[in-house]
Amino acid sequence: MIRQFTSAEFMFLLMAVRWTLLLSAIAFVGGALGGVLVALARTAPYAWLRATAGTYIQIFQGTPLLMQLFLVFFGANLFGAAVDPLTAAAIGLTLNGAAFLGEIWRGCIQAIPKGQWEASTALGLHYVTRMKEIILPQAAKIAVAPTVGFLVLLVKSTSLASIIGFVELTRAGQIVNNATFRPFLVFGIVAAIYFVLCWPLSLYSRHLEKKFGTVSR
Amino acid sequence: MTSPSTAPGATGAVMIRMEKVEKWYGTYHALQDINLTVTSGERIVICGPSGSGKSTLIRCINALEHHQGGRIEVDGTEVGASSKGLDKVRAEVGMVFQSFNLFPHLTVLQNCTLAPRKVRGIAPKEAEAIAMKYLERVRIPEQANKYPGQLSGGQQQRVAIARALCMTPKVMLFDEPTSALDPEMVKEVLDTMISLAQDGMTMICVTHEMGFARQVADRVIFMDKGEIVEQGPPETFFANPTNERTRTFLGQILHH
């Protein structure tokens, strides 16, 4: 029996937004933590470490995110570790985010002029101090805008978690559509909600780009 | 710091010893059989055409570049033998770069206090007092709370000198410190370097400022194609260069 699309259905969609946001937040925090490690590894003084991180990035940038989610979800279950869809999606998006953020931040670290490395080295500062006090604070300024840009991408990527059965915004849309059979209306609303989430982030990213765009000398 | 020295190599103790140092970039032989001994308090000027290896030579002393053959010792510690030795060398060797390389996100004062605090473990208040002392020394204390980007090139280079001095180094290396400056700012930086030299600091300066060399150098070294071609006290070096390459070079840069 086909239901009407009422405010109850709309509220169902709105309530699913929190799962989209939660998944985005977990994946962003996890991806950021992993991304720092990947970026540091990519710029490390050891060739084997750079190569390892490079391979990691190539694998995650060279395969579809959906396959990565499948592999985590079904792979974990195959090895007897029953993971729920949220955990699987969070792990998959974290691994993927770490690769992309790591590569973005590698570029930001390498954009810092060679003279800054040399001056801090010549002063006798150790790697950790050099990174913490000199390189990363300057790299962070350049990184802010593209990082927020990536966050927009990440919010939209969480829609793929619907396919492994995690009820976030897109999956909620599918459920409502199955009951009401008003695909254009339902997915139009779903898309509009994504836009409302992402648009301010895009604006913010552009604002940050202008604010930090001029590199201080 | 040692007392003002009057004669070349006044204290006589060996500060830097380079023996048969070799360096290649790929197949390019950047340093060939470099033998150089610098005693405490000595002031050395290195000149030579671009690409002659003079910057590479001083950058090997604090291992910004790694030499591939021979041996380098700084104050008795071999460079490149151990990472601990390297830390020690870098802490004792101050360096001033052509492009200043101040940290743009830190104030002048923070630029000067960072290494003393983090490397020497000096308390922040004391580090600031030391920094102010050296900022006064380079006659720029009123700029302490500004950011490097707010200063002129000459002021930035003087801050860079102060930053290096805050580590109370035993040797100062200058890598073409006036080459990136507008002409009207060269003098203020040279004056700072001259006053440093007069206080007995051991210095190795890569520079084309031959007036500076005449005034303060104990020894002028001419390099070409990765080799030390000729060296001597400025009086004889400028008046009677023995090597043809030295004569050609001096003819090109001393146009009067």
PDB file of C-alpha atoms in Angstrom, chain A residues 60-197:
ATOM      1  CA  PHE A  60      42.776   4.595  -1.722  1.00  0.00           C
ATOM      2  CA  GLN A  61      42.775   7.228  -4.452  1.00  0.00           C
ATOM      3  CA  GLY A  62      42.826   4.620  -7.200  1.00  0.00           C
ATOM      4  CA  THR A  63      39.831   2.543  -6.112  1.00  0.00           C
ATOM      5  CA  PRO A  64      36.169   3.570  -5.717  1.00  0.00           C
ATOM      6  CA  LEU A  65      35.101   4.527  -2.211  1.00  0.00           C
ATOM      7  CA  LEU A  66      32.144   2.177  -2.589  1.00  0.00           C
ATOM      8  CA  MET A  67      34.503  -0.791  -3.088  1.00  0.00           C
ATOM      9  CA  GLN A  68      36.464   0.283  -0.014  1.00  0.00           C
ATOM     10  CA  LEU A  69      33.258   0.321   2.042  1.00  0.00           C
ATOM     11  CA  PHE A  70      32.285  -3.101   0.662  1.00  0.00           C
ATOM     12  CA  LEU A  71      35.705  -4.531   1.480  1.00  0.00           C
ATOM     13  CA  VAL A  72      35.627  -3.221   5.052  1.00  0.00           C
ATOM     14  CA  PHE A  73      32.039  -4.298   5.666  1.00  0.00           C
ATOM     15  CA  PHE A  74      32.104  -7.725   4.045  1.00  0.00           C
ATOM     16  CA  GLY A  75      35.782  -8.258   4.742  1.00  0.00           C
ATOM     17  CA  ALA A  76      35.363  -7.755   8.478  1.00  0.00           C
ATOM     18  CA  ASN A  77      32.386 -10.094   8.555  1.00  0.00           C
ATOM     19  CA  LEU A  78      34.339 -12.649   6.542  1.00  0.00           C
ATOM     20  CA  PHE A  79      37.047 -12.683   9.223  1.00  0.00           C
ATOM     21  CA  GLY A  80      34.443 -13.242  11.873  1.00  0.00           C
ATOM     22  CA  ALA A  81      34.451  -9.691  13.206  1.00  0.00           C
ATOM     23  CA  ALA A  82      30.818  -8.734  12.885  1.00  0.00           C
ATOM     24  CA  VAL A  83      30.785  -5.002  12.314  1.00  0.00           C
ATOM     25  CA  ASP A  84      27.645  -2.939  12.090  1.00  0.00           C
ATOM     26  CA  PRO A  85      27.188  -0.709   9.052  1.00  0.00           C
ATOM     27  CA  LEU A  86      28.036   2.492  10.975  1.00  0.00           C
ATOM     28  CA  THR A  87      31.368   1.096  12.179  1.00  0.00           C
ATOM     29  CA  ALA A  88      32.192  -0.259   8.725  1.00  0.00           C
ATOM     30  CA  ALA A  89      31.306   3.035   7.066  1.00  0.00           C
ATOM     31  CA  ALA A  90      33.260   5.009   9.658  1.00  0.00           C
ATOM     32  CA  ILE A  91      36.347   2.834   9.177  1.00  0.00           C
ATOM     33  CA  GLY A  92      36.085   2.944   5.387  1.00  0.00           C
ATOM     34  CA  LEU A  93      35.593   6.709   5.235  1.00  0.00           C
ATOM     35  CA  THR A  94      38.371   7.265   7.790  1.00  0.00           C
ATOM     36  CA  LEU A  95      40.870   5.243   5.756  1.00  0.00           C
ATOM     37  CA  ASN A  96      39.788   7.019   2.595  1.00  0.00           C
ATOM     38  CA  GLY A  97      39.846  10.440   4.237  1.00  0.00           C
ATOM     39  CA  ALA A  98      43.316   9.821   5.659  1.00  0.00           C
ATOM     40  CA  ALA A  99      44.614   9.161   2.144  1.00  0.00           C
ATOM     41  CA  PHE A 100      43.061  12.281   0.633  1.00  0.00           C
ATOM     42  CA  LEU A 101      43.787  14.622   3.552  1.00  0.00           C
ATOM     43  CA  GLY A 102      47.304  13.198   3.812  1.00  0.00           C
ATOM     44  CA  GLU A 103      47.940  14.043   0.185  1.00  0.00           C
ATOM     45  CA  ILE A 104      46.434  17.548   0.535  1.00  0.00           C
ATOM     46  CA  TRP A 105      48.516  18.248   3.632  1.00  0.00           C
ATOM     47  CA  ARG A 106      51.676  16.812   2.112  1.00  0.00           C
ATOM     48  CA  GLY A 107      51.366  19.500  -0.535  1.00  0.00           C
ATOM     49  CA  CYS A 108      50.883  22.167   2.139  1.00  0.00           C
ATOM     50  CA  ILE A 109      53.954  20.999   4.065  1.00  0.00           C
ATOM     51  CA  GLN A 110      56.057  20.965   0.916  1.00  0.00           C
ATOM     52  CA  ALA A 111      54.814  24.433  -0.020  1.00  0.00           C
ATOM     53  CA  ILE A 112      56.775  25.868   2.912  1.00  0.00           C
ATOM     54  CA  PRO A 113      59.959  27.372   1.475  1.00  0.00           C
ATOM     55  CA  LYS A 114      63.143  25.320   1.792  1.00  0.00           C
ATOM     56  CA  GLY A 115      64.759  28.199   3.668  1.00  0.00           C
ATOM     57  CA  GLN A 116      62.426  27.633   6.621  1.00  0.00           C
ATOM     58  CA  TRP A 117      63.623  24.033   6.947  1.00  0.00           C
ATOM     59  CA  GLU A 118      67.229  25.071   6.554  1.00  0.00           C
ATOM     60  CA  ALA A 119      67.059  27.924   9.056  1.00  0.00           C
ATOM     61  CA  SER A 120      65.390  25.764  11.685  1.00  0.00           C
ATOM     62  CA  THR A 121      67.832  22.922  11.038  1.00  0.00           C
ATOM     63  CA  ALA A 122      70.820  25.269  11.250  1.00  0.00           C
ATOM     64  CA  LEU A 123      69.544  26.523  14.620  1.00  0.00           C
ATOM     65  CA  GLY A 124      69.757  22.965  15.896  1.00  0.00           C
ATOM     66  CA  LEU A 125      66.011  22.437  16.270  1.00  0.00           C
ATOM     67  CA  HIS A 126      64.950  18.810  16.267  1.00  0.00           C
ATOM     68  CA  TYR A 127      62.477  17.291  13.837  1.00  0.00           C
ATOM     69  CA  VAL A 128      59.541  17.407  16.272  1.00  0.00           C
ATOM     70  CA  THR A 129      60.185  21.024  17.323  1.00  0.00           C
ATOM     71  CA  ARG A 130      60.845  22.021  13.738  1.00  0.00           C
ATOM     72  CA  MET A 131      57.537  20.539  12.605  1.00  0.00           C
ATOM     73  CA  LYS A 132      55.532  21.760  15.574  1.00  0.00           C
ATOM     74  CA  GLU A 133      56.876  25.299  15.822  1.00  0.00           C
ATOM     75  CA  ILE A 134      57.910  26.198  12.287  1.00  0.00           C
ATOM     76  CA  ILE A 135      56.562  24.041   9.473  1.00  0.00           C
ATOM     77  CA  LEU A 136      53.093  22.913  10.561  1.00  0.00           C
ATOM     78  CA  PRO A 137      51.827  26.326  11.785  1.00  0.00           C
ATOM     79  CA  GLN A 138      52.682  27.793   8.395  1.00  0.00           C
ATOM     80  CA  ALA A 139      51.362  24.775   6.479  1.00  0.00           C
ATOM     81  CA  ALA A 140      48.107  24.872   8.467  1.00  0.00           C
ATOM     82  CA  LYS A 141      47.312  28.326   7.112  1.00  0.00           C
ATOM     83  CA  ILE A 142      47.542  27.080   3.549  1.00  0.00           C
ATOM     84  CA  ALA A 143      45.687  23.887   4.434  1.00  0.00           C
ATOM     85  CA  VAL A 144      42.529  25.373   5.939  1.00  0.00           C
ATOM     86  CA  ALA A 145      40.670  26.158   2.713  1.00  0.00           C
ATOM     87  CA  PRO A 146      41.299  22.874   0.851  1.00  0.00           C
ATOM     88  CA  THR A 147      40.549  20.939   4.056  1.00  0.00           C
ATOM     89  CA  VAL A 148      37.118  22.511   4.412  1.00  0.00           C
ATOM     90  CA  GLY A 149      36.659  21.831   0.706  1.00  0.00           C
ATOM     91  CA  PHE A 150      37.402  18.173   1.363  1.00  0.00           C
ATOM     92  CA  LEU A 151      34.874  18.164   4.206  1.00  0.00           C
ATOM     93  CA  VAL A 152      32.159  19.092   1.683  1.00  0.00           C
ATOM     94  CA  LEU A 153      33.184  16.096  -0.395  1.00  0.00           C
ATOM     95  CA  LEU A 154      33.164  13.885   2.676  1.00  0.00           C
ATOM     96  CA  VAL A 155      29.610  14.857   3.714  1.00  0.00           C
ATOM     97  CA  LYS A 156      28.398  13.859   0.270  1.00  0.00           C
ATOM     98  CA  SER A 157      30.471  10.662   0.302  1.00  0.00           C
ATOM     99  CA  THR A 158      28.620   9.435   3.393  1.00  0.00           C
ATOM    100  CA  SER A 159      25.638   8.794   1.096  1.00  0.00           C
ATOM    101  CA  LEU A 160      27.494   5.684  -0.124  1.00  0.00           C
ATOM    102  CA  ALA A 161      27.091   4.185   3.344  1.00  0.00           C
ATOM    103  CA  SER A 162      23.420   3.711   2.435  1.00  0.00           C
ATOM    104  CA  ILE A 163      24.455   0.820   0.189  1.00  0.00           C
ATOM    105  CA  ILE A 164      25.864  -1.222   3.065  1.00  0.00           C
ATOM    106  CA  GLY A 165      22.612  -0.572   4.900  1.00  0.00           C
ATOM    107  CA  PHE A 166      23.468   2.320   7.194  1.00  0.00           C
ATOM    108  CA  VAL A 167      20.369   4.482   7.583  1.00  0.00           C
ATOM    109  CA  GLU A 168      21.653   7.960   7.005  1.00  0.00           C
ATOM    110  CA  LEU A 169      20.019  10.640   4.858  1.00  0.00           C
ATOM    111  CA  THR A 170      20.192   8.829   1.506  1.00  0.00           C
ATOM    112  CA  ARG A 171      19.076   5.479   2.926  1.00  0.00           C
ATOM    113  CA  ALA A 172      16.225   7.250   4.715  1.00  0.00           C
ATOM    114  CA  GLY A 173      15.276   8.724   1.342  1.00  0.00           C
ATOM    115  CA  GLN A 174      15.194   5.254  -0.208  1.00  0.00           C
ATOM    116  CA  ILE A 175      13.005   3.977   2.630  1.00  0.00           C
ATOM    117  CA  VAL A 176      10.566   6.861   2.307  1.00  0.00           C
ATOM    118  CA  ASN A 177      10.484   6.476  -1.461  1.00  0.00           C
ATOM    119  CA  ASN A 178       9.750   2.758  -1.194  1.00  0.00           C
ATOM    120  CA  ALA A 179       6.719   3.597   0.917  1.00  0.00           C
ATOM    121  CA  THR A 180       5.437   6.688  -0.911  1.00  0.00           C
ATOM    122  CA  PHE A 181       6.743   6.065  -4.434  1.00  0.00           C
ATOM    123  CA  ARG A 182       7.381   9.763  -5.024  1.00  0.00           C
ATOM    124  CA  PRO A 183      11.024   9.493  -6.151  1.00  0.00           C
ATOM    125  CA  PHE A 184      11.390  12.961  -7.638  1.00  0.00           C
ATOM    126  CA  LEU A 185       9.957  14.674  -4.574  1.00  0.00           C
ATOM    127  CA  VAL A 186      11.788  12.500  -2.052  1.00  0.00           C
ATOM    128  CA  PHE A 187      15.219  12.585  -3.655  1.00  0.00           C
ATOM    129  CA  GLY A 188      14.747  16.239  -4.508  1.00  0.00           C
ATOM    130  CA  ILE A 189      14.280  16.929  -0.796  1.00  0.00           C
ATOM    131  CA  VAL A 190      17.234  14.689   0.084  1.00  0.00           C
ATOM    132  CA  ALA A 191      19.433  16.562  -2.395  1.00  0.00           C
ATOM    133  CA  ALA A 192      18.209  19.899  -1.028  1.00  0.00           C
ATOM    134  CA  ILE A 193      19.140  18.852   2.495  1.00  0.00           C
ATOM    135  CA  TYR A 194      22.650  17.867   1.342  1.00  0.00           C
ATOM    136  CA  PHE A 195      22.914  21.250  -0.342  1.00  0.00           C
ATOM    137  CA  VAL A 196      21.905  23.056   2.852  1.00  0.00           C
ATOM    138  CA  LEU A 197      24.619  21.117   4.719  1.00  0.00           C
TER     139      LEU A 197
END
